[in-house]
Coordinates of C-alpha atoms in Angstrom, one line a residue:
M1 CA 220.6 104.3 -55.6
T2 CA 220.7 106.6 -58.8
G3 CA 218.6 109.5 -59.8
D4 CA 218.9 113.2 -60.4
A5 CA 219.5 115.5 -57.5
P6 CA 216.5 117.6 -56.7
S7 CA 216.8 121.1 -57.9
A8 CA 216.1 124.3 -55.9
P9 CA 212.7 125.8 -56.3
L10 CA 212.5 128.1 -59.2
S11 CA 211.5 131.0 -57.3
H12 CA 214.9 130.8 -55.3
R13 CA 216.9 131.0 -58.6
V14 CA 215.1 133.6 -60.7
P15 CA 215.1 137.2 -59.7
E16 CA 211.8 138.7 -58.7
L17 CA 209.8 140.6 -61.4
G18 CA 210.5 144.0 -60.0
A19 CA 214.2 143.5 -60.2
L20 CA 214.0 142.4 -63.9
E21 CA 211.7 145.5 -64.6
L22 CA 214.4 147.6 -63.0
L23 CA 217.3 146.1 -65.2
L24 CA 215.2 146.8 -68.2
A25 CA 214.8 150.5 -67.3
V26 CA 218.6 150.7 -66.8
A27 CA 219.0 149.3 -70.4
R28 CA 216.6 151.9 -71.7
H29 CA 218.0 154.8 -69.9
G30 CA 221.7 154.0 -69.5
S31 CA 221.5 155.5 -65.9
L32 CA 220.6 153.8 -62.6
G33 CA 219.2 157.0 -61.3
R34 CA 216.8 157.5 -64.2
A35 CA 215.7 153.9 -64.0
A36 CA 215.0 154.2 -60.3
R37 CA 212.7 157.2 -61.1
D38 CA 211.1 155.3 -63.9
V39 CA 210.1 152.3 -61.7
G40 CA 209.3 154.5 -58.6
V41 CA 212.1 153.6 -56.1
S42 CA 214.9 155.5 -54.7
Q43 CA 218.4 155.3 -56.2
P44 CA 219.9 153.6 -53.2
A45 CA 217.0 151.0 -53.2
A46 CA 217.7 150.5 -56.9
S47 CA 221.4 150.0 -56.5
S48 CA 220.7 147.5 -53.6
R49 CA 218.2 145.6 -55.8
I50 CA 220.8 145.3 -58.7
R51 CA 223.5 144.2 -56.3
S52 CA 221.2 141.5 -54.8
M53 CA 220.5 140.2 -58.3
E54 CA 224.1 140.0 -59.3
R55 CA 224.7 138.1 -56.1
Q56 CA 221.7 135.9 -56.9
L57 CA 222.8 135.2 -60.4
G58 CA 226.6 135.0 -59.6
V59 CA 227.6 137.5 -62.4
A60 CA 228.0 141.2 -62.8
L61 CA 225.2 143.0 -64.7
L62 CA 226.4 146.6 -64.7
D63 CA 229.5 148.5 -65.2
R64 CA 229.2 151.7 -63.0
S65 CA 230.9 154.9 -63.8
P66 CA 230.4 158.7 -63.2
R67 CA 229.1 158.9 -66.8
G68 CA 226.4 156.3 -66.1
S69 CA 225.7 152.5 -65.9
R70 CA 226.5 150.3 -68.8
L71 CA 225.4 146.6 -69.2
T72 CA 228.1 144.1 -69.2
D73 CA 228.0 141.3 -71.8
A74 CA 226.3 139.1 -69.1
G75 CA 224.0 142.0 -68.4
V76 CA 223.0 142.2 -72.0
L77 CA 222.2 138.6 -72.2
V78 CA 220.2 138.7 -68.9
T79 CA 218.2 141.8 -70.1
D80 CA 217.1 139.8 -73.2
W81 CA 215.9 137.0 -71.0
A82 CA 214.4 139.5 -68.5
R83 CA 212.4 141.1 -71.4
R84 CA 210.8 137.9 -72.4
I85 CA 209.9 137.1 -68.8
V86 CA 208.3 140.7 -68.3
E87 CA 206.3 140.3 -71.5
A88 CA 205.0 136.8 -70.4
A89 CA 204.1 138.3 -67.1
E90 CA 202.4 141.3 -68.7
A91 CA 200.4 138.6 -70.9
F92 CA 199.6 136.7 -67.8
D93 CA 198.3 139.8 -66.0
A94 CA 196.3 140.8 -69.0
G95 CA 194.6 137.3 -69.1
A96 CA 193.9 137.4 -65.3
Q97 CA 192.3 140.8 -65.7
A98 CA 190.2 139.4 -68.6
L99 CA 189.0 136.6 -66.1
R100 CA 188.2 139.2 -63.5
D101 CA 186.3 141.3 -66.1
R102 CA 184.3 138.3 -67.0
R103 CA 183.4 137.4 -63.5
D104 CA 182.6 140.9 -62.6
S105 CA 180.3 141.4 -65.6
R106 CA 177.6 139.3 -64.0
L107 CA 176.2 138.2 -60.5
R108 CA 174.0 135.2 -59.9
V109 CA 172.0 135.5 -56.7
A110 CA 169.7 133.0 -55.1
A111 CA 167.6 134.1 -52.2
S112 CA 164.7 132.5 -50.1
M113 CA 161.4 134.2 -50.7
T114 CA 161.3 136.7 -47.9
I115 CA 164.7 138.1 -48.5
A116 CA 164.2 138.1 -52.3
E117 CA 161.0 140.1 -52.0
Y118 CA 161.5 142.5 -49.0
L119 CA 165.4 143.0 -48.6
L120 CA 167.2 142.3 -51.9
P121 CA 165.6 144.9 -54.1
G122 CA 167.1 147.8 -52.1
W123 CA 170.5 146.1 -51.9
L124 CA 170.5 145.5 -55.7
I125 CA 169.5 149.1 -56.4
A126 CA 172.5 150.1 -54.3
L127 CA 174.7 147.7 -56.1
R128 CA 173.7 149.0 -59.5
A129 CA 174.8 152.4 -58.5
E130 CA 178.3 151.0 -57.5
R131 CA 178.6 148.5 -60.5
P132 CA 176.4 149.7 -63.3
D133 CA 178.0 147.3 -66.0
T134 CA 177.3 144.2 -63.8
A135 CA 174.3 142.2 -64.9
V136 CA 172.5 140.7 -61.9
S137 CA 170.1 137.7 -62.1
L138 CA 168.0 136.6 -59.1
L139 CA 166.6 133.1 -58.5
A140 CA 164.1 133.0 -55.8
G141 CA 163.1 129.9 -53.9
N142 CA 163.0 128.3 -50.5
S143 CA 166.1 127.9 -48.5
A144 CA 166.9 124.3 -49.6
A145 CA 166.8 125.4 -53.2
V146 CA 169.2 128.2 -52.6
A147 CA 171.7 125.8 -51.0
A148 CA 171.3 123.4 -53.8
R149 CA 171.9 126.1 -56.4
L150 CA 175.0 127.3 -54.7
L151 CA 176.5 123.8 -54.4
T152 CA 176.0 123.0 -58.1
G153 CA 177.5 126.4 -59.2
E154 CA 174.3 127.9 -60.4
A155 CA 174.7 130.9 -58.1
D156 CA 177.5 133.0 -56.7
L157 CA 175.9 134.1 -53.5
G158 CA 172.8 133.1 -51.6
F159 CA 170.6 134.3 -48.8
V160 CA 168.7 132.0 -46.6
E161 CA 166.4 132.1 -43.5
G162 CA 166.8 128.6 -41.9
L163 CA 168.1 127.8 -38.5
T164 CA 171.8 126.9 -39.4
V165 CA 174.2 127.4 -42.4
P166 CA 173.3 124.5 -44.9
E167 CA 175.9 121.7 -45.2
G168 CA 178.7 122.5 -47.7
L169 CA 178.3 126.2 -47.2
D170 CA 179.9 129.1 -45.3
G171 CA 177.9 132.0 -44.2
T172 CA 177.4 135.1 -42.0
V173 CA 174.3 136.6 -40.3
I174 CA 173.2 139.8 -42.1
A175 CA 170.0 140.5 -40.1
H176 CA 167.4 139.2 -37.7
D177 CA 163.7 138.5 -38.2
R178 CA 160.6 137.5 -36.3
L179 CA 157.9 135.3 -37.2
V180 CA 154.4 136.4 -36.3
V181 CA 150.9 134.7 -36.3
V182 CA 148.2 136.5 -38.3
V183 CA 144.6 135.9 -39.0
A184 CA 141.9 137.6 -41.1
P185 CA 139.8 140.3 -39.0
S186 CA 136.9 137.9 -39.1
H187 CA 138.7 135.0 -37.4
A188 CA 137.9 134.4 -33.7
W189 CA 141.7 134.8 -32.7
A190 CA 141.4 138.5 -33.9
R191 CA 139.4 139.2 -30.9
R192 CA 141.5 137.3 -28.3
R193 CA 142.4 139.1 -25.2
T194 CA 145.1 136.7 -24.1
P195 CA 148.2 135.5 -26.0
L196 CA 148.1 132.0 -27.6
T197 CA 149.9 129.4 -25.8
P198 CA 152.5 127.2 -27.8
Q199 CA 150.3 124.2 -27.3
E200 CA 147.3 126.0 -28.9
L201 CA 149.4 127.0 -31.7
A202 CA 150.8 123.6 -32.3
A203 CA 147.4 121.9 -32.1
T204 CA 145.7 124.2 -34.6
P205 CA 145.9 123.5 -38.4
L206 CA 147.5 126.3 -40.1
V207 CA 148.2 127.7 -43.5
L208 CA 151.9 127.0 -44.0
R209 CA 154.9 127.4 -46.2
E210 CA 156.2 124.3 -47.8
H211 CA 158.8 122.0 -46.2
G212 CA 162.4 123.3 -47.0
S213 CA 161.4 126.9 -46.5
G214 CA 163.3 128.8 -43.7
T215 CA 160.0 129.7 -42.2
R216 CA 158.7 126.3 -41.9
Q217 CA 162.2 125.1 -40.6
V218 CA 162.0 127.6 -37.7
L219 CA 158.3 127.0 -36.9
D220 CA 158.9 123.2 -36.8
A221 CA 161.8 123.5 -34.5
A222 CA 160.0 126.1 -32.2
L223 CA 156.9 123.9 -31.7
A224 CA 158.6 120.4 -31.6
V225 CA 158.6 120.5 -27.9
H226 CA 155.0 121.4 -27.8
G227 CA 153.7 118.5 -29.6
G228 CA 154.7 119.6 -33.0
L229 CA 152.7 121.0 -35.7
A230 CA 149.1 119.9 -36.5
Q231 CA 148.3 118.7 -39.9
P232 CA 148.3 121.8 -42.1
L233 CA 145.2 123.4 -43.7
L234 CA 147.2 124.3 -46.7
E235 CA 151.0 124.1 -47.7
L236 CA 151.9 126.8 -50.2
S237 CA 155.2 127.6 -51.9
S238 CA 155.1 131.4 -51.6
T239 CA 154.7 134.0 -49.1
T240 CA 152.2 135.9 -51.2
A241 CA 150.0 132.7 -51.5
V242 CA 150.0 132.1 -47.8
K243 CA 149.0 135.6 -47.1
G244 CA 146.3 135.5 -49.7
A245 CA 144.8 132.4 -48.1
A246 CA 144.9 133.8 -44.6
E247 CA 143.3 137.1 -45.9
S248 CA 140.4 135.0 -47.5
G249 CA 139.7 133.5 -44.1
A250 CA 141.1 130.0 -44.7
G251 CA 142.9 130.1 -41.4
P252 CA 145.8 131.4 -39.3
C253 CA 149.3 131.6 -40.8
V254 CA 152.8 132.2 -39.5
L255 CA 154.9 134.4 -41.6
S256 CA 158.0 136.7 -41.4
E257 CA 157.2 140.2 -40.0
L258 CA 159.1 141.8 -42.8
A259 CA 156.4 140.4 -45.2
L260 CA 153.3 141.7 -43.4
G261 CA 153.8 145.6 -43.1
E262 CA 151.2 146.4 -45.7
E263 CA 148.7 143.9 -44.6
L264 CA 148.9 144.8 -40.9
S265 CA 148.8 148.5 -41.6
A266 CA 145.7 148.0 -43.7
R267 CA 144.1 145.6 -41.2
R268 CA 143.8 143.0 -43.9
L269 CA 145.4 140.7 -41.4
V270 CA 145.6 140.9 -37.7
K271 CA 148.6 139.9 -35.5
V272 CA 147.9 137.5 -32.7
P273 CA 150.4 137.5 -29.8
V274 CA 151.9 134.2 -28.8
A275 CA 153.5 133.6 -25.4
G276 CA 156.2 130.9 -24.3
V277 CA 157.8 130.3 -27.8
R278 CA 160.5 132.0 -29.5
L279 CA 159.9 132.7 -33.1
R280 CA 163.0 134.8 -33.9
R281 CA 165.4 133.8 -36.7
Q282 CA 168.7 134.9 -38.3
L283 CA 168.9 135.9 -41.9
R284 CA 172.2 134.7 -43.5
A285 CA 174.2 135.3 -46.5
V286 CA 175.7 132.0 -47.6
W287 CA 178.4 130.8 -50.3
P288 CA 180.1 127.5 -51.1
A289 CA 182.6 126.5 -48.3
G290 CA 186.1 127.8 -48.7
H291 CA 185.2 130.2 -51.5
R292 CA 184.8 133.7 -50.0
P293 CA 182.7 136.1 -52.1
A294 CA 184.7 138.0 -54.6
G295 CA 184.0 140.9 -57.1
P296 CA 180.3 142.0 -57.3
A297 CA 179.2 139.2 -54.8
R298 CA 181.6 140.7 -52.1
D299 CA 180.3 144.1 -52.9
L300 CA 176.7 143.1 -52.5
L301 CA 177.5 141.4 -49.3
S302 CA 179.1 144.6 -48.0
L303 CA 175.8 146.4 -48.8
T304 CA 173.8 144.1 -46.4
G305 CA 175.9 145.7 -43.6
R306 CA 178.1 142.7 -43.1
D307 CA 181.1 141.1 -44.9
S308 CA 182.6 137.7 -45.3
R309 CA 185.2 138.4 -42.6
A310 CA 182.4 137.7 -40.1
A311 CA 181.9 134.2 -41.7
Y312 CA 181.8 131.1 -39.7

């Protein structure tokens, strides 16, 4: 059987970049001590690094004397090669930095409606203070649309309100939220003295968010064991539209408590207690599986109070 013998990995045969930079400094200064100061190491460490490189290459690189250190003929040749390697490494580093700068110059965020309207504005203002040169675009939609944008590369970081992390994504819980039942003050439920039962809520036609929204997912799951939701009065694609319909007297609705502060304070809507059903949910930051947030996406995530190390 014939064939070339496998060669050793390149990393085992080529000195590390720091050793090559040290050798170039010796060539510039003619002194191992001054070269050591130039690259920021002690003279014993520099001497050890040069000896290690000589053993690795199998040739002497320096003639050492009380007057200083002089390159051998082999050292001159190796220094010429080292200069080209270091220059290539510097070009590589500059190119990588340009890629990072391009990445850091923009951030595309996709968020479900409640988070986009009631939590993200504060986080984005804080991010602007930290990264004034980063242009941020925000795409708002339901949780299913957020997942789709992340999976197709249209967004760098997403925020959702559903029951679980969507398939193909990783995520971390950033906050908790509660869904509440609200009605117009003129509705009969506004004068109830006892909480609604889960069966009453399930059997009543409601003004609802559309399928695919995190709010709808949580409500569907919570009432599935109580007969499931009745045929909706209306299905609307935004929280604002649902609130407006409820305020006009169309019927009860179920929305995030985060979205109802102003309406409840002004008594344009009235909260109706419900007993025997859990309407709490987790709010999550999400990103494509295996790709932890970096740059401005990582910074925005940290501003929510959590970071990607909590991911699951």
